[in-house]
Short mmCIF file of C-alpha atoms in Angstrom, two decimals:
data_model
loop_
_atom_site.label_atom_id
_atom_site.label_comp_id
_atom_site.label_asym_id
_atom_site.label_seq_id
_atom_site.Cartn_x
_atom_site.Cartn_y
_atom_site.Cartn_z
CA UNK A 1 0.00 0.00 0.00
CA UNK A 2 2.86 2.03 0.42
CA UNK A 3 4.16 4.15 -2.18
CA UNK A 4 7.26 3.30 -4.05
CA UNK A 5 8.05 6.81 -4.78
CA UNK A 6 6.18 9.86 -5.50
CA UNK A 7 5.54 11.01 -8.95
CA UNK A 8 6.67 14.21 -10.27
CA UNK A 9 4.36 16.70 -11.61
CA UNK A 10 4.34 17.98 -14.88
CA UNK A 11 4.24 21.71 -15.38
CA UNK A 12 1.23 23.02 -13.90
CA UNK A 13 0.06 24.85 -16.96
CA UNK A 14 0.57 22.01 -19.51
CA UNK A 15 -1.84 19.77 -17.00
CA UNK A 16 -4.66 22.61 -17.07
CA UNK A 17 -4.19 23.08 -20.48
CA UNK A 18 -4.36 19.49 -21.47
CA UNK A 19 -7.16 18.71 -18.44
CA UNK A 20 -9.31 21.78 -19.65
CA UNK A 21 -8.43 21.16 -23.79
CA UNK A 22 -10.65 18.07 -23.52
CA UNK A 23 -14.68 17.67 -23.76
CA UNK A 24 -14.38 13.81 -23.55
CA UNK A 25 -12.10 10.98 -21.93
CA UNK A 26 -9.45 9.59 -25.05
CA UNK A 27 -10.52 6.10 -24.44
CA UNK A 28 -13.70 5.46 -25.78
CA UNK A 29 -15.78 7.58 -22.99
CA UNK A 30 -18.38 9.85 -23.77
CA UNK A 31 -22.28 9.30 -25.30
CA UNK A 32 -22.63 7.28 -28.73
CA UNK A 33 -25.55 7.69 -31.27
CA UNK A 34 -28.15 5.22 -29.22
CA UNK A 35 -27.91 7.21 -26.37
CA UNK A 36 -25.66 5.07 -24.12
CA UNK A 37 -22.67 6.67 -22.05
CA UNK A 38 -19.35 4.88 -21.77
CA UNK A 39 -17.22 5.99 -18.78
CA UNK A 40 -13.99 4.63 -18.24
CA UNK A 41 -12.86 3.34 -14.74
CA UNK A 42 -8.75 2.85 -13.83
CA UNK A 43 -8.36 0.12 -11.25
CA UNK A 44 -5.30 -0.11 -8.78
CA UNK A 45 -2.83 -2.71 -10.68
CA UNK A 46 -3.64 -5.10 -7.77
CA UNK A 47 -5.73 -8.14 -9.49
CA UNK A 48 -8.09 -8.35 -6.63
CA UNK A 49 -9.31 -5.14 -7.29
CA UNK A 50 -9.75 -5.41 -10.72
CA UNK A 51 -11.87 -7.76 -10.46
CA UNK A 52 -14.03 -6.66 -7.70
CA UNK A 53 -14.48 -3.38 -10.00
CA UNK A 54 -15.33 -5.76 -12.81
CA UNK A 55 -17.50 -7.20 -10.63
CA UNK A 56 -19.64 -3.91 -9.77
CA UNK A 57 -19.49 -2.71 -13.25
CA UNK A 58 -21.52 -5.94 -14.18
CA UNK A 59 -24.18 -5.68 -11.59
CA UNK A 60 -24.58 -2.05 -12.05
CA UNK A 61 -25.09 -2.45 -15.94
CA UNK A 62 -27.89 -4.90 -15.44
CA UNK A 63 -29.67 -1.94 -13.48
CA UNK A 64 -28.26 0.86 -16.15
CA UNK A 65 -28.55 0.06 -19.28
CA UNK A 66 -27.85 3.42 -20.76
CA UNK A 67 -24.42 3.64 -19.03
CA UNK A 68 -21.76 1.09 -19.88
CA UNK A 69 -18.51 1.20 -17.34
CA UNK A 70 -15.14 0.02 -19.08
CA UNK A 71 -12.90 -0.90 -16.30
CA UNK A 72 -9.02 -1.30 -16.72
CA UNK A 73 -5.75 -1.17 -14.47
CA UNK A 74 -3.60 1.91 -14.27
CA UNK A 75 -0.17 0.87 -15.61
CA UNK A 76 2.48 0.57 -13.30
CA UNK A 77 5.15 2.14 -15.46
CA UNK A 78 7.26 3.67 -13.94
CA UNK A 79 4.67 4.84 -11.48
CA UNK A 80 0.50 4.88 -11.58
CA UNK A 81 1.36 8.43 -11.11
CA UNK A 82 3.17 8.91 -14.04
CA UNK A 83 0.79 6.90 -16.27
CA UNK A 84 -2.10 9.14 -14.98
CA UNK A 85 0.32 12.40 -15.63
CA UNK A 86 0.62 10.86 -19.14
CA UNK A 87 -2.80 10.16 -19.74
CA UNK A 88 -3.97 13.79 -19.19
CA UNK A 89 -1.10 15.67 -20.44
CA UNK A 90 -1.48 13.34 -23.85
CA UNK A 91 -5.84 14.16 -23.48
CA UNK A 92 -6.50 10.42 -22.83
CA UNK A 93 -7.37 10.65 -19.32
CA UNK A 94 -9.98 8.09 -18.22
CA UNK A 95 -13.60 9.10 -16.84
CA UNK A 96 -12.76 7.97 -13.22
CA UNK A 97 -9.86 6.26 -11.13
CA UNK A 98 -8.75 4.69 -7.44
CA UNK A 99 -6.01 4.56 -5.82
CA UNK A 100 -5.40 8.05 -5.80
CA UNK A 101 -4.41 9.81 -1.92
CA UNK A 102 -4.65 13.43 -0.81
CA UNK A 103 -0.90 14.27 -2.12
CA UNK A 104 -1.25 13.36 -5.23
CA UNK A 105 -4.62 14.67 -5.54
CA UNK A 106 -3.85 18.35 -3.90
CA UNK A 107 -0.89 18.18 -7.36
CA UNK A 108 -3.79 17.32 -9.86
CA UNK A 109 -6.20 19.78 -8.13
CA UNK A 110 -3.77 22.32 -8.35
CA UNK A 111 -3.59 21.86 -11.76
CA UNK A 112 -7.08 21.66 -12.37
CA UNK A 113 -7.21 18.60 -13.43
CA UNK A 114 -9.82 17.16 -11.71
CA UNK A 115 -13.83 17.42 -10.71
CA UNK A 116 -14.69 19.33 -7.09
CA UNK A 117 -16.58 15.84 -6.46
CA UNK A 118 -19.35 18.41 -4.32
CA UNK A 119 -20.15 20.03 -7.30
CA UNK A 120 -21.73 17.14 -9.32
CA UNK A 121 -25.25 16.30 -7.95
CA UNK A 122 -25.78 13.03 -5.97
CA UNK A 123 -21.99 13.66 -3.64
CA UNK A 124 -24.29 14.36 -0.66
CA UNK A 125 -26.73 11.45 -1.57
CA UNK A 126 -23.83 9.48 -1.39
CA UNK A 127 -22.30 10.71 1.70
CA UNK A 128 -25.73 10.14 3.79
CA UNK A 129 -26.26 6.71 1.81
CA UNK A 130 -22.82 5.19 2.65
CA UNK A 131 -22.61 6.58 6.10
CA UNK A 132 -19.16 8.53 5.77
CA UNK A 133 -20.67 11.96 6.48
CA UNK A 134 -17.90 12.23 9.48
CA UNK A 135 -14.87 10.18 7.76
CA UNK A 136 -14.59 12.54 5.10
CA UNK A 137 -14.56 15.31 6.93
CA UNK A 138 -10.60 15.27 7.36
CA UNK A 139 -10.60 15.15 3.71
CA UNK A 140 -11.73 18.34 3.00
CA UNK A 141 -9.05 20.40 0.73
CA UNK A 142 -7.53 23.69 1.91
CA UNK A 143 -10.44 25.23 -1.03
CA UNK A 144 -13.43 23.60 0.90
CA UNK A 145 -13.78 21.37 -2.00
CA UNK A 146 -13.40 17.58 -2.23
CA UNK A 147 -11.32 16.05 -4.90
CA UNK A 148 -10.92 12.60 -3.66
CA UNK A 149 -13.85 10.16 -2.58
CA UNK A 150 -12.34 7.85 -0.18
CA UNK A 151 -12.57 4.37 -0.92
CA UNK A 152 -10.65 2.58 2.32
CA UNK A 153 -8.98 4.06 5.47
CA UNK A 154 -6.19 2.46 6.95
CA UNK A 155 -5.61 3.52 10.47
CA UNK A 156 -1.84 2.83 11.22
CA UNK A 157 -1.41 0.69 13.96
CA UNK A 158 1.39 -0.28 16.40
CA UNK A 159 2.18 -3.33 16.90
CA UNK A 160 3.48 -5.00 19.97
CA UNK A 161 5.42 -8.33 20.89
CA UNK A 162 3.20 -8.68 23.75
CA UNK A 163 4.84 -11.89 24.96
CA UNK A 164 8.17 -10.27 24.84
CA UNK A 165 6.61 -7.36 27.46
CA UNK A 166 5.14 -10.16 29.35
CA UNK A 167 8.48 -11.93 29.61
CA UNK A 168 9.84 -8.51 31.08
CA UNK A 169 7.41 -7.77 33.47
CA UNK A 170 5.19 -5.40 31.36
CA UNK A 171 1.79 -6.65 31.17
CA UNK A 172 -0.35 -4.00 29.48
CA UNK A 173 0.70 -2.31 26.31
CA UNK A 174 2.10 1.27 27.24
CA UNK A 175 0.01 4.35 26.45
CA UNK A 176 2.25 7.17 27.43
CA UNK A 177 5.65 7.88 26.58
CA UNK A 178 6.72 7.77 30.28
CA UNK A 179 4.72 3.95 30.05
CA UNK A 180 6.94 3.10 27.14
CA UNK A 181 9.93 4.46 28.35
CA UNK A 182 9.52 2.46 31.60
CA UNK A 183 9.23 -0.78 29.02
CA UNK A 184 12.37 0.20 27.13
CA UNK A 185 14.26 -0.09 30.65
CA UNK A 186 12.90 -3.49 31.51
CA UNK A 187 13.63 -4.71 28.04
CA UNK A 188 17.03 -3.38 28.28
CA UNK A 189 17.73 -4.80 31.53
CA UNK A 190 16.94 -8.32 30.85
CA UNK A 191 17.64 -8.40 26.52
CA UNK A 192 20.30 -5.16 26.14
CA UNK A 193 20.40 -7.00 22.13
CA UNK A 194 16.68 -6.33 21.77
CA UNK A 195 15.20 -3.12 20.88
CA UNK A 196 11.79 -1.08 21.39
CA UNK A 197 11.89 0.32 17.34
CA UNK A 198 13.70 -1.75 14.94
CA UNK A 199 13.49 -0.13 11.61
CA UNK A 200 15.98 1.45 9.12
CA UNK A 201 13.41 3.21 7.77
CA UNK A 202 13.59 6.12 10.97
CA UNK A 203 17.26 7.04 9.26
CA UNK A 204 15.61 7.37 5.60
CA UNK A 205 14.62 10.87 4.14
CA UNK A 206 12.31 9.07 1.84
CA UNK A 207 9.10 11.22 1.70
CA UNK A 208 6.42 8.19 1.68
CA UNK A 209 8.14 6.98 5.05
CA UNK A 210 7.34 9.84 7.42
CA UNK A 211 3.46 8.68 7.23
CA UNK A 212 4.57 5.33 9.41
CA UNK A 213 6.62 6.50 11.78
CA UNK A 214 6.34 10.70 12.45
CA UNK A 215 2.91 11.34 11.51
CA UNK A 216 1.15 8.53 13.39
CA UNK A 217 2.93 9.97 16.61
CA UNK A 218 1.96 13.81 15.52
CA UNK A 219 -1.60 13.17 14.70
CA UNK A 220 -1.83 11.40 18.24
CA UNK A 221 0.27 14.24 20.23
CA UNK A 222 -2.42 16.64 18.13
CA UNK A 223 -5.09 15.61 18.61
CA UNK A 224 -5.15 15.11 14.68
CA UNK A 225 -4.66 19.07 14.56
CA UNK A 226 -3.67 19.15 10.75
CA UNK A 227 0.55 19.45 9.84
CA UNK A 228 -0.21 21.97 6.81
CA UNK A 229 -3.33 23.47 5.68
CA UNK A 230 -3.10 24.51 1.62
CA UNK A 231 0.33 26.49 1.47
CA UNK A 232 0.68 27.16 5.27
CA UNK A 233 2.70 25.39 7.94
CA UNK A 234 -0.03 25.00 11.04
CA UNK A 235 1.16 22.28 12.87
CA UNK A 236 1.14 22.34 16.67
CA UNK A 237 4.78 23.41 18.15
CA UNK A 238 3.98 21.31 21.41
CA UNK A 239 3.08 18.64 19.56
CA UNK A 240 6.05 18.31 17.33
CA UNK A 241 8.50 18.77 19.75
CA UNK A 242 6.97 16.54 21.91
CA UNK A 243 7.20 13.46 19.39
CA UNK A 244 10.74 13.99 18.72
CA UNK A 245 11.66 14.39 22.35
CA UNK A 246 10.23 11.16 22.54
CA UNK A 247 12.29 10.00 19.86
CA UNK A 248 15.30 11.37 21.36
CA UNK A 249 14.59 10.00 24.40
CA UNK A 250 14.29 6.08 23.12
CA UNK A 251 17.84 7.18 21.03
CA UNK A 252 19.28 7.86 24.29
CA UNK A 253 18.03 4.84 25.86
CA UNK A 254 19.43 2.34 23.19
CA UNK A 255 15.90 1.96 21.98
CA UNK A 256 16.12 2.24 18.24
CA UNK A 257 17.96 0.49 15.63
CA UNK A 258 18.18 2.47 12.90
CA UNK A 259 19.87 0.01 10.38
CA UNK A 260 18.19 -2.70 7.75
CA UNK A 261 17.33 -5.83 9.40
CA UNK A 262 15.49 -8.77 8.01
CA UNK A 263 11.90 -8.76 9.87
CA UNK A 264 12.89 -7.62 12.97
CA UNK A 265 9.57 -7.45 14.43
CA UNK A 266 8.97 -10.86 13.82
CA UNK A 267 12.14 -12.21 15.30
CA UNK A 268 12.16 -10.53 18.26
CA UNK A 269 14.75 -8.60 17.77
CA UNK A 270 12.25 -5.33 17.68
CA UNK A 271 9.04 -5.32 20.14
CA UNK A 272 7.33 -1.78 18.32
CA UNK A 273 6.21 -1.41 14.91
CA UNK A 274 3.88 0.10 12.56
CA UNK A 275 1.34 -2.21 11.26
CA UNK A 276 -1.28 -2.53 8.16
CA UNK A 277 -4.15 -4.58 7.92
CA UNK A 278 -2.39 -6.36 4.95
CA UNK A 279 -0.12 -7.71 7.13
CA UNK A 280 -1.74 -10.41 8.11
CA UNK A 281 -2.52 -12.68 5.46
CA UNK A 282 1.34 -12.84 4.53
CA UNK A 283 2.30 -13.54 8.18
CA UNK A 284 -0.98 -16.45 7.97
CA UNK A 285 2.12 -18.37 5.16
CA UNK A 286 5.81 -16.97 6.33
CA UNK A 287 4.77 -16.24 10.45
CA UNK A 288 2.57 -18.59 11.40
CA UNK A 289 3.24 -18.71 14.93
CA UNK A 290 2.30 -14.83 15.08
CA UNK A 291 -1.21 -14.93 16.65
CA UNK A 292 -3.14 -12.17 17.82
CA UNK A 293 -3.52 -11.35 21.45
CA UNK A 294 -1.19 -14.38 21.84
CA UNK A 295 2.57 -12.96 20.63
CA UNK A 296 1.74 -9.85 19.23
CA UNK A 297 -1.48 -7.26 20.46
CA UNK A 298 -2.29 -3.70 18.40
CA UNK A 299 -2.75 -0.05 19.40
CA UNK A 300 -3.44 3.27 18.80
CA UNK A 301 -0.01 5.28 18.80
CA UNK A 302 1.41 6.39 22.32
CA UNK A 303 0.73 9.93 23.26
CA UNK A 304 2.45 12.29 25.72
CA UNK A 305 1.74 12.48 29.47
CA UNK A 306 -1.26 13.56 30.86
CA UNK A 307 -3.14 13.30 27.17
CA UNK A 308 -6.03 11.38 26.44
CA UNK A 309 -5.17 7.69 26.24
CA UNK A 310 -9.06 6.69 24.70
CA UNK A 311 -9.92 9.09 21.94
CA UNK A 312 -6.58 8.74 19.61
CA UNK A 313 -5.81 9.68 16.71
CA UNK A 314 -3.48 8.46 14.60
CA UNK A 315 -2.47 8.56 10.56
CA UNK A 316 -4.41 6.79 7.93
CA UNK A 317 -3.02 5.35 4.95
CA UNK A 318 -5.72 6.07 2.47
CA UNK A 319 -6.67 6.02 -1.50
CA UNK A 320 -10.19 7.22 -3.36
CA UNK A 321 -11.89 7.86 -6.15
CA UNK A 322 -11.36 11.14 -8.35
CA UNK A 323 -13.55 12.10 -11.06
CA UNK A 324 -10.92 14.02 -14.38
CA UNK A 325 -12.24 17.58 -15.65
CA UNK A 326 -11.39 15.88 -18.71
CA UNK A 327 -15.00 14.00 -18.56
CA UNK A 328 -17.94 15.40 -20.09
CA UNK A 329 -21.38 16.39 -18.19
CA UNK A 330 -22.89 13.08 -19.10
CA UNK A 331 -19.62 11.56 -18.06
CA UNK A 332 -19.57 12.78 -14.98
CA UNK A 333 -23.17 12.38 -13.95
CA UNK A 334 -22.83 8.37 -14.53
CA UNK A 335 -19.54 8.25 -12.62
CA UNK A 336 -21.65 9.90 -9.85
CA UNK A 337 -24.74 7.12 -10.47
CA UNK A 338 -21.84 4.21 -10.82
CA UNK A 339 -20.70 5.35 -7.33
CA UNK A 340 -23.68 5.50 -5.70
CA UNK A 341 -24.80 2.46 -6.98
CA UNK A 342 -21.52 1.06 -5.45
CA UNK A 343 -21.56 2.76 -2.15
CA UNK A 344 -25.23 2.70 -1.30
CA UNK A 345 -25.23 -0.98 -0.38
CA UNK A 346 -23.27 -2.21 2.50
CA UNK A 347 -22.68 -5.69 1.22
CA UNK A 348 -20.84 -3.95 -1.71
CA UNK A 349 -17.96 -2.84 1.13
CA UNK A 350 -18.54 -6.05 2.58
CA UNK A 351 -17.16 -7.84 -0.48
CA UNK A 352 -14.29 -5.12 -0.98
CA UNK A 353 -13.34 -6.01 2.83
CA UNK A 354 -13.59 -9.50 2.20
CA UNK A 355 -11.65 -9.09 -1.07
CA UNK A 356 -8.61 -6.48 -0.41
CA UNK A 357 -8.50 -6.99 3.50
CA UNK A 358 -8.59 -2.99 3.45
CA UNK A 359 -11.37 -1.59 5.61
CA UNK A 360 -13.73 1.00 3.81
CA UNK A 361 -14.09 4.36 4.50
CA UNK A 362 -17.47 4.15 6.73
CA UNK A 363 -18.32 5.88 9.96
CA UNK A 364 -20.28 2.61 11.32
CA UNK A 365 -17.60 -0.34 10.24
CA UNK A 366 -17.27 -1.66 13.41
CA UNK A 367 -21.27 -1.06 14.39
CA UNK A 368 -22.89 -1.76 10.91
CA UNK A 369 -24.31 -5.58 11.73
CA UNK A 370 -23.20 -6.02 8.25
CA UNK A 371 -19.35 -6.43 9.25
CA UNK A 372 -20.03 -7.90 12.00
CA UNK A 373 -19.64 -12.12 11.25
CA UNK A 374 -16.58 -10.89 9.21
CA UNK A 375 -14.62 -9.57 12.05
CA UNK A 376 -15.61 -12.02 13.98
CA UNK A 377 -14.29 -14.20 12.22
CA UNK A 378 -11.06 -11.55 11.81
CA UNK A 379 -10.81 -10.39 15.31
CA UNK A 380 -7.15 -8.62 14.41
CA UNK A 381 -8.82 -6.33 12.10
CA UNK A 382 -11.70 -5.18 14.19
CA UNK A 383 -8.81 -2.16 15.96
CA UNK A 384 -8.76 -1.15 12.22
CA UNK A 385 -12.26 -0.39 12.11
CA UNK A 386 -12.41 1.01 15.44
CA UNK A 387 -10.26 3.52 14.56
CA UNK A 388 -11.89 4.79 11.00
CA UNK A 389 -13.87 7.14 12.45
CA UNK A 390 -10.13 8.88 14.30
CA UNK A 391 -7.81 8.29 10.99
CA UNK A 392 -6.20 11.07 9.67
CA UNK A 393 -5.43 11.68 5.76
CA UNK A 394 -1.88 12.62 4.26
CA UNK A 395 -1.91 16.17 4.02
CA UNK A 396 -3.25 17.57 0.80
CA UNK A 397 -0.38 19.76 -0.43
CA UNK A 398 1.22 19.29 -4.44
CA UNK A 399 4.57 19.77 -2.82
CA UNK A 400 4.00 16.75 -0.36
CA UNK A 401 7.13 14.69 -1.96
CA UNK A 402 9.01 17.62 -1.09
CA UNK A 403 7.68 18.29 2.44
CA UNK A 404 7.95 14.97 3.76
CA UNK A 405 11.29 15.09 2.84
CA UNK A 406 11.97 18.09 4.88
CA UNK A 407 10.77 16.89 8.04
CA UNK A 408 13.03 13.65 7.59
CA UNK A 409 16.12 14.83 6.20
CA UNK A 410 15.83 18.26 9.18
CA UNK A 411 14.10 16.39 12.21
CA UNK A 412 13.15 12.63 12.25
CA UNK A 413 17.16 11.36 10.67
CA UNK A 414 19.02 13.53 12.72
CA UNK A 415 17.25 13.22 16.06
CA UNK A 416 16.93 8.83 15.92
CA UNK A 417 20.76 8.88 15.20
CA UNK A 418 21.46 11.50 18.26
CA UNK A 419 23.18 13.93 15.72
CA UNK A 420 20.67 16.80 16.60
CA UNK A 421 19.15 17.62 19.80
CA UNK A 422 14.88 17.67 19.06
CA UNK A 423 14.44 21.10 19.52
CA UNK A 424 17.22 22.05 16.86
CA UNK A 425 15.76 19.69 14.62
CA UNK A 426 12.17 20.89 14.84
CA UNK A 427 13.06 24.53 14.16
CA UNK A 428 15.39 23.69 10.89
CA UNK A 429 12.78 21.67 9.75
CA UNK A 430 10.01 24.83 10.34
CA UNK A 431 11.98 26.79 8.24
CA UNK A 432 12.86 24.25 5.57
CA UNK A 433 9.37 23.79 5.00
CA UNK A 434 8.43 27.14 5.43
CA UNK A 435 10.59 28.53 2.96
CA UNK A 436 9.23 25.15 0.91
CA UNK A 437 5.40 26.67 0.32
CA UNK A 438 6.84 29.97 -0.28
CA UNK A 439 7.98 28.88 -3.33
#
C-alpha cells in the first residue's frame, strides 16, 4: 500500500491546459448515437481489485442500461502516477480512477485537473447513503472542496510483541511515553540486544516513510490538529516537539535500531512497529506462529503524558476515487450514479473487505451488523475499524514529496541517530518547509 516513490508533476500549466483542452475521456468515454454513455474506470494494478471493479461494473449495468462502465488497471510504469500524468497531459485521461491519496490529488487539483466531487449532484446522496458523512470530513481540501472520494482508510497501527513485554514484566501495552519508556528499561535490563523500534526506515529521508513512523505519533500528540493546511505550515509546536523528544529520548536509551534488518519485528529482535491490515494474510504463510492477542497485540499510537489515552488519533493510509475535468457532463453524472450504486449498499464494502483486506471508509464499520460475522471471524482487524472514524489523511499539499522530505532529512534522521538535539531539529525543519510553500 505504500508508495514506491512519488511522482513528479508535470508543469502546472501544460496539465490545465491538457485537463481543460478536452470535452471527452481519449478512451472510448463519452455518449454514442443510441444514447448510451461509456465511462472509463482505472483500477489499482492489484488483481483483486480489478476484479471486484469488474464485478460492480456488471451488476450495475444490469440496473443501467444506458451507461456502460469500461474498467481497466492503471499501468504501473514507472509509477501509476506517471501513467495518470501521461494520460492527461497526452488528453487520454480516463472518466474515473482509485487509488489516488490526498498528495497526489492536492498536485492534480492544483492543476485543475480534476472534478470538485461536491459540485456534481448526488456527492451528498452518497455521503448520507454510505454513512461517511464524518470520515470525510478530514478530507476536505484547503479550497473547501473535495477532490478525492475515499474508498478505504487504513488507520496505522502499532504493533506490539506482547509476549516479549510479558516476559519482562510489562503486562499491558504502554500508552504514554513515560509507560513506554519504563518498558524500554525493563527490556534493556533483561535483553540489552533487543530493541523497542527496529526499523531502518527512521534514518531514511524518503518522503512516503514519514506517514509510518512521524505522523502517526503527531496526529496522536495533536489531537489530529492538521501538519499543513493549503500552502501554510499550522502544525502544533507542542506537539512536534513533543514526538521527537520522545524520539530522542528512546535514542538515548538504546531503543532504536536504525539500520536494515530482516523482519525484525517478527524475530524478536524489535518489540514496536507500525502495522497494516495487509499484514496479516502474509504472516498467515511466512509467520505462522504470530497470533493475535497471543505474541503480538495492536494499538493506537502512544501519546504524551497527561493526554487522552481513549480518543486517539493516529495517521491513515488512504486512497479514493477522483472524477478528471477531462469527462464530459454526461460523463460525470454516470460516474456519480456508478458510485452510488456502489456505495449505497453495505454488502458492496462487505465484499471489498472481504476481497482487499482494506477496511472502507465508513463511519459505522465496526457497528454496521453487516461487518459484523466478518470480524468475527477476523478479530485482528476489528482495531482497524475502530479507529476509521479517528484516521487522519496525508496532508493535501502538491509539494507533499518535497515536504515529507523536509521533516526527515531536518528532524526525524538527525534526532533517531542522536546527531541533533529535538528542539534544533524541529526549528530547521520549520523553516525548511516554510521557505518550501513559499515557493
Amino acid at each position: 500500500m505504500k508508495m514506491k516513490k512519488a511522482a513528479s508533476l508535470f508543469l502546472t500549466a501544460t496539465i490545465a491546459a491538457s485537463a481543460l483542452a478536452g470535452c471527452s475521456t481519449g478512451n472510448g468515454g463519452g455518449k454514442s448515437a443510441d444514447g448510451k454513455t461509456t465511462i472509463e474506470f482505472w483500477a489499482a494494478p492489484n488483481p483483486t481489485q480489478q476484479v471486484y471493479w469488474k464485478e460492480m461494473a456488471e451488476e450495475f449495468e444490469k440496473e443501467n442500461p444506458k451507461i456502460d462502465v469500461k474498467v481497466s488497471p492503471i499501468k504501473e510504469s514507472p509509477t501509476s502516477e506517471a501513467s495518470i500524468q501521461s494520460a492527461i497531459a497526452g488528453k487520454s485521461a480516463p472518466t474515473m480512477s482509485e487509488n489516488i491519496n490526498r498528495g497526489f490529488a492536492a498536485q492534480l487539483a492544483e492543476s485543475k485537473a480534476l472534478v470538485p466531487l461536491n459540485e456534481v449532484e448526488g456527492w451528498d446522496k452518497l455521503l448520507k447513503n454510505r454513512n461517511m458523512t464524518d470520515t470525510v470530513k478530514t478530507w476536505k481540501f484547503a479550497d473547501d472542496n473535495q477532490y478525492v472520494m475515499p474508498i478505504y482508510s487504513n488507520p496505522m497501527l502499532f504493533g506490539w510483541r506482547i509476549d516479549i513485554l510479558k516476559e519482562v514484566g510489562v503486562n499491558e501495552i504502554p500508552k504514554t511515553y513515560s509507560e513506554v519508556l519504563d518498558a524500554v528499561q525493563k527490556l534493556k535490563a533483561k535483553h540489552p540486544d533487543k530493541y523497542l523500534w527496529a526499523k531502518g526506515d527512521l534514518a531514511d529521508p524518503t518522503a512516503w516513510k514519514r506517514w509510518f513512523d512521524f505522523f502517526m505519533l503527531y496526529d496522536a500528540a495533536s489531537g489530529g490538529n492538521n501538519f499543513i493546511e493549503g500552502d501554510k505550515f499550522v502544525a502544533e509546536d507542542e506537539a512536534g516537539l513533543n514526538v521527537l523528544k520522545f524520539m530522542g529520548d528512546l535514542q538515548k536509551e538504546d531503543a532504536l535500531l536504525t539500520k536494515q534488518a530482516t523482519d525484525p519485528f517478527e524475530s524478536g529482535l524489535g518489540i514496536f512497529t507500525d502495522l497494516g491490515p495487509w499484514t496479516f494474510s502474509y504472516w498467515e504463510e511466512k509467520f505462522p506462529e504470530m497470533k493475535y492477542n497471543e505474541t503480538f497485540g495492536l494499538a493506537l499510537p502512544p501519546v504524551p503524558d497527561g493526554a487522552d489515552t481513549e480518543n486517539v488519533n493516529t495517521f491513515a493510509d488512504t486512497k479514493g476515487i477522483v472524477i478528471y475535468a477531462s469527462a464530459t457532463e454526461e460523463e460525470r453524472k454516470a460516474a456519480m450514479e456508478f458510485m452510488n450504486f456502489v456505495y449505497s449498499n453495505p454488502e458492496n464494502d462487505l465484499k471489498w473487505l472481504e476481497t482487499t483486506k482494506l477496511p472502507p471508509a465508513r463511519d459505522d464499520l465496526s457497528s454496521n451488523e453487516s461487518f459484523k460475522a466478518f470480524f468475527d471471524k477476523n478479530p485482528e482487524l476489528k482495531p482497524y475499524a475502530d479507529a476509521v472514524p479517528n484516521a487522519i489523511p496525508s496532508i493535501d499539499n502538491a509539494k507533499y514529496n518535497e515536504l515529507q522530505t523536509h521533516i526527515g532529512r531536518y528532524a526525524v534522521n538527525p534526532v533517531v541517530k542522536g546527531e541533533v538535539d529535538p528542539e534544533k531539529g524541529w526549528k530547521e525543519m520549520k523553516k525548511a518547509i516554510k521557505e518550501e510553500l513559499k515557493k
